[in-house]
mmCIF file of C-alpha atoms in Angstrom:
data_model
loop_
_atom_site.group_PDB
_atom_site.id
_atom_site.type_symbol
_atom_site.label_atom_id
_atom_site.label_comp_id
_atom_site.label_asym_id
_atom_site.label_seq_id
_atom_site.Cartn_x
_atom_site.Cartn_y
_atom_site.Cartn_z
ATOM 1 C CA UNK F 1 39.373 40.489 -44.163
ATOM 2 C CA UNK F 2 36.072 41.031 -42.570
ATOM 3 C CA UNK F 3 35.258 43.213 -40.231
ATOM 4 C CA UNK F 4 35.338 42.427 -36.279
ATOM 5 C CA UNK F 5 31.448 43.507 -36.119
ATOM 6 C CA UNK F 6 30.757 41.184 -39.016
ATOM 7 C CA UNK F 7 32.970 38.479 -37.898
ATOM 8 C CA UNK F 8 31.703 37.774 -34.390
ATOM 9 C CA UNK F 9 27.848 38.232 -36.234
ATOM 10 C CA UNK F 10 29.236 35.076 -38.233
ATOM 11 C CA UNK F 11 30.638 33.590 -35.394
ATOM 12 C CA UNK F 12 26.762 33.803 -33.509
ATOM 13 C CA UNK F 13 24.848 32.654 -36.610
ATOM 14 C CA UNK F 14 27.195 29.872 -36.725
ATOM 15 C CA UNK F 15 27.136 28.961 -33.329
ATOM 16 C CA UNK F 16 23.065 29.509 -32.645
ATOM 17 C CA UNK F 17 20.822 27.034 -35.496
ATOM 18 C CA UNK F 18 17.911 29.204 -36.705
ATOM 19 C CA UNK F 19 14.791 29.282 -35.415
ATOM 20 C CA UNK F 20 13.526 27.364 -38.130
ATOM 21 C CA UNK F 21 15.780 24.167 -37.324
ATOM 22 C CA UNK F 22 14.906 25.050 -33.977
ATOM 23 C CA UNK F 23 11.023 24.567 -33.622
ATOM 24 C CA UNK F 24 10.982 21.019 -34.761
ATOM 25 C CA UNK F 25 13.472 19.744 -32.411
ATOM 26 C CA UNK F 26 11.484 21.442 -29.291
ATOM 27 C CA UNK F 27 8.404 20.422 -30.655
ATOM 28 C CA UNK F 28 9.595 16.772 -30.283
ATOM 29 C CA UNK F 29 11.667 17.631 -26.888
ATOM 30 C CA UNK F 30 8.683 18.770 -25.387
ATOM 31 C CA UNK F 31 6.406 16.078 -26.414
ATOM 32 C CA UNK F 32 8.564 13.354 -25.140
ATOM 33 C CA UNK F 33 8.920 15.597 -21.844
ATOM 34 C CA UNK F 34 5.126 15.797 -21.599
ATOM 35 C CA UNK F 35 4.589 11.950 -21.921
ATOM 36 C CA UNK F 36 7.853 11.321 -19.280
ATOM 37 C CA UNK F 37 6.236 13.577 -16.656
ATOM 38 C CA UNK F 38 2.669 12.257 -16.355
ATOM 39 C CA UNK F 39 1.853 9.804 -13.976
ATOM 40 C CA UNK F 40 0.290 7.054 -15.127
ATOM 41 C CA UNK F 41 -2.123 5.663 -12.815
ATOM 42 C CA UNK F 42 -2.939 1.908 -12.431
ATOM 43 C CA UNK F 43 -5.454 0.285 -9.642
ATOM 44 C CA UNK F 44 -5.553 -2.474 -11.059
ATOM 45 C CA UNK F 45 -8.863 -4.532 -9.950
ATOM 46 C CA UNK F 46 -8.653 -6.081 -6.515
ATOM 47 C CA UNK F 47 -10.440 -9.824 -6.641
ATOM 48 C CA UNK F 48 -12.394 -10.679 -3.648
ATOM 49 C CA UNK F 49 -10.009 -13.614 -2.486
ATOM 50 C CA UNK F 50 -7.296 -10.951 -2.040
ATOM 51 C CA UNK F 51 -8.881 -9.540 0.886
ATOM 52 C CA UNK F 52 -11.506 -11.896 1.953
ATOM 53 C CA UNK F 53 -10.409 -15.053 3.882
ATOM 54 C CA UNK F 54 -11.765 -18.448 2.231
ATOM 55 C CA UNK F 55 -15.937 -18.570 2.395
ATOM 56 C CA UNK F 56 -16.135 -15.088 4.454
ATOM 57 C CA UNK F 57 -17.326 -13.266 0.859
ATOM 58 C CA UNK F 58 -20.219 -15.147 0.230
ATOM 59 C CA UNK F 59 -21.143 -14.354 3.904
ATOM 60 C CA UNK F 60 -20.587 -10.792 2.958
ATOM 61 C CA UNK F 61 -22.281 -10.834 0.129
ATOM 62 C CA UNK F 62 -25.295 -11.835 2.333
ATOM 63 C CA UNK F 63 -25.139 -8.987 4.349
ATOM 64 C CA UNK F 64 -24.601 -7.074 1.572
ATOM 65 C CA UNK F 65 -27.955 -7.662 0.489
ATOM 66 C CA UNK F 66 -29.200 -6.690 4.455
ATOM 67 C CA UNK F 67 -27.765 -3.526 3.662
ATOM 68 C CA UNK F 68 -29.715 -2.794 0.425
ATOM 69 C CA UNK F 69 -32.935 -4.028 1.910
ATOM 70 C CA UNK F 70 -31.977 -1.417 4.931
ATOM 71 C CA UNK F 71 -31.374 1.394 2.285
ATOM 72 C CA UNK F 72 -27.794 2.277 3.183
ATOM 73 C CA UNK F 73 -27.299 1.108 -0.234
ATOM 74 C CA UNK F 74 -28.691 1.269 -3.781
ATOM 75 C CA UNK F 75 -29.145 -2.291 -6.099
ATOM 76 C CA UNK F 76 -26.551 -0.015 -8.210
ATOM 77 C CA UNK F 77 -24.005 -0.486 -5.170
ATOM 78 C CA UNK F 78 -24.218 3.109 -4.142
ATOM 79 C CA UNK F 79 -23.764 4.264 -0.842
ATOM 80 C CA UNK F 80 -26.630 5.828 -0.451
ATOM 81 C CA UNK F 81 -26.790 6.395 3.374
ATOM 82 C CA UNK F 82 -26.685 10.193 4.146
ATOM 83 C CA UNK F 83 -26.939 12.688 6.733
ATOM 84 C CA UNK F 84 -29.511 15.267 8.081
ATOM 85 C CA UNK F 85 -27.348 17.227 5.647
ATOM 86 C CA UNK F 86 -27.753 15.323 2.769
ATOM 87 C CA UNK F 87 -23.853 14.409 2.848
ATOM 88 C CA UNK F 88 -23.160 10.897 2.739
ATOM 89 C CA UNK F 89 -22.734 8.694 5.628
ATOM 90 C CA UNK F 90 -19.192 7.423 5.952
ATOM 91 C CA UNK F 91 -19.243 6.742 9.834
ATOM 92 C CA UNK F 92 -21.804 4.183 9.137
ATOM 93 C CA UNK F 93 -20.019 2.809 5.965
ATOM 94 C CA UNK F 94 -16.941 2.232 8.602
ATOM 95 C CA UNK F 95 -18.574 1.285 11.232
ATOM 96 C CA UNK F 96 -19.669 -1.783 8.903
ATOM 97 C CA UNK F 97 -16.182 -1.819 7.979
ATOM 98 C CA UNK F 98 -14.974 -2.156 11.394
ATOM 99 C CA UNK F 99 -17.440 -4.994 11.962
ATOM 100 C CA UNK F 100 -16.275 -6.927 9.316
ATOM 101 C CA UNK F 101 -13.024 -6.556 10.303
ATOM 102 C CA UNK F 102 -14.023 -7.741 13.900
ATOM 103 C CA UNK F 103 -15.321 -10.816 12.580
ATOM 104 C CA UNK F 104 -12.564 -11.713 10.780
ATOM 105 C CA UNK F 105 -13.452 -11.231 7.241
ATOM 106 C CA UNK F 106 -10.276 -10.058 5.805
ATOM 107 C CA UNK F 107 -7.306 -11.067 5.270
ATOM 108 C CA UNK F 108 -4.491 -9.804 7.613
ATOM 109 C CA UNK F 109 -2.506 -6.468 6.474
ATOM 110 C CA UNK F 110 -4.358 -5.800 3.983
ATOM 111 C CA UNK F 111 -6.096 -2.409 4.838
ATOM 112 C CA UNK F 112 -5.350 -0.147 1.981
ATOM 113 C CA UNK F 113 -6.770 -3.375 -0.500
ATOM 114 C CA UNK F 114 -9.978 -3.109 1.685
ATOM 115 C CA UNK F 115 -10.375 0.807 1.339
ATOM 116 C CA UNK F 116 -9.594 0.186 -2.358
ATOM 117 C CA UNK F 117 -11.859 -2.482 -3.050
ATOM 118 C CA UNK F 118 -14.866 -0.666 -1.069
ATOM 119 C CA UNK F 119 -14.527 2.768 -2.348
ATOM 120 C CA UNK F 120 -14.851 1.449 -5.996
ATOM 121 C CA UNK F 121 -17.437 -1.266 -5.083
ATOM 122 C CA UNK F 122 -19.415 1.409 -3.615
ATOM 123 C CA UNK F 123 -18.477 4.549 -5.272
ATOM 124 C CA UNK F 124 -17.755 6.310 -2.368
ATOM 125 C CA UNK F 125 -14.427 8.294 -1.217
ATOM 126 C CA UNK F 126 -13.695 7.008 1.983
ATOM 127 C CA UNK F 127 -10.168 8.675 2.690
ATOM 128 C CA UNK F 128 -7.942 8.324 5.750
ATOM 129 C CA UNK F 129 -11.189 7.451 7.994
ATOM 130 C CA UNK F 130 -10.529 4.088 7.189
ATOM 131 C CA UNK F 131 -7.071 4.084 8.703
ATOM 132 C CA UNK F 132 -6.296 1.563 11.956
ATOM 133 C CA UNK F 133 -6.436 4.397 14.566
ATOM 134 C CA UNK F 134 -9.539 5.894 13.594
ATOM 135 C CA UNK F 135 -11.704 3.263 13.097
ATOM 136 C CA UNK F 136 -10.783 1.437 16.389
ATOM 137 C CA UNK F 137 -13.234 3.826 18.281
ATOM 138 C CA UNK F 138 -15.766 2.236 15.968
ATOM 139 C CA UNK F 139 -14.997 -1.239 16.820
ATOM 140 C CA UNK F 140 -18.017 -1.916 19.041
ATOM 141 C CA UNK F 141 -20.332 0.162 17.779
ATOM 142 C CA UNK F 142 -21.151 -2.145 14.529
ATOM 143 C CA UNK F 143 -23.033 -4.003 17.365
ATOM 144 C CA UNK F 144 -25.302 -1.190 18.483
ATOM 145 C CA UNK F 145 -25.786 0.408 14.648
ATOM 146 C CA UNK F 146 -26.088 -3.302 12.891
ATOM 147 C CA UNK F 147 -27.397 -5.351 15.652
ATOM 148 C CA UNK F 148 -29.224 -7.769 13.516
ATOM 149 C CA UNK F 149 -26.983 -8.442 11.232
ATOM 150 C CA UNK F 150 -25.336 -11.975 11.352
ATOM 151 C CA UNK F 151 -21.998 -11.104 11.203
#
């Protein structure tokens, strides 16, 4: 008969695998928990005629060209417009924007499509300004800033 001190130091080797067997098995755990837990990200690419009604993005594209002649962008697609400050310029950017929108140049309901599709067309993070309420404000003023531009 063994001892009770022995015994219940059986019992716990028993019981808990050694590290040894251990490592491997958290190795793996942790692995699969690190691929489960990160987000994977998709935009996938957003097509013109998702947003654009039919014949409105080749009129864009015209005035696209207005605003690289203008310098508020680069023939790289760069917003380029900035500040006293040297920041960029993304009133201006949704002022355009706004006057697009005005015109009817996109589809309906599809705002977050539009911020999408402009912030990688012209590398450029334009954020919550492009959001209904606070580019309404700007909905005239794409006449006064753009004036000649044949929307």
């Amino acid at each position: 008969m063994l001892p009770l001190s022995q015994s219940l130091l059986l019992l716990i080797n028993n019981y808990f695998p050694d590290k040894k067997e251990k490592e491997p098995v958290l190795e793996s755990i942790k692995v699969e928990i690190e691929t489960a837990t990160k987000p994977v990200i998709e935009n996938p690419a957003i097509e013109p005629d998702m947003i654009f009604r039919a014949k409105m993005y080749e009129r864009f594209l015209l005035l696209e060209q207005r605003l690289i002649k203008d310098n508020y962008l680069d023939e790289n697609l760069h917003w380029v417009s900035a500040h006293e400050n040297k920041r960029s310029d993304i009133k201006s950017l949704i002022v355009f924007l706004a006057g697009l929108h005005a015109n009817n140049y996109f589809l309906p309901n599809r705002d977050p499509k539009i911020k999408q599709y402009f912030e990688t067309r012209y590398h450029i993070k334009i954020g919550q300004n492009f959001e209904k309420k606070r580019r309404e404000p700007f909905a005239d003023d794409y006449k006064i800033i753009f004036h000649d531009y044949p929307f």
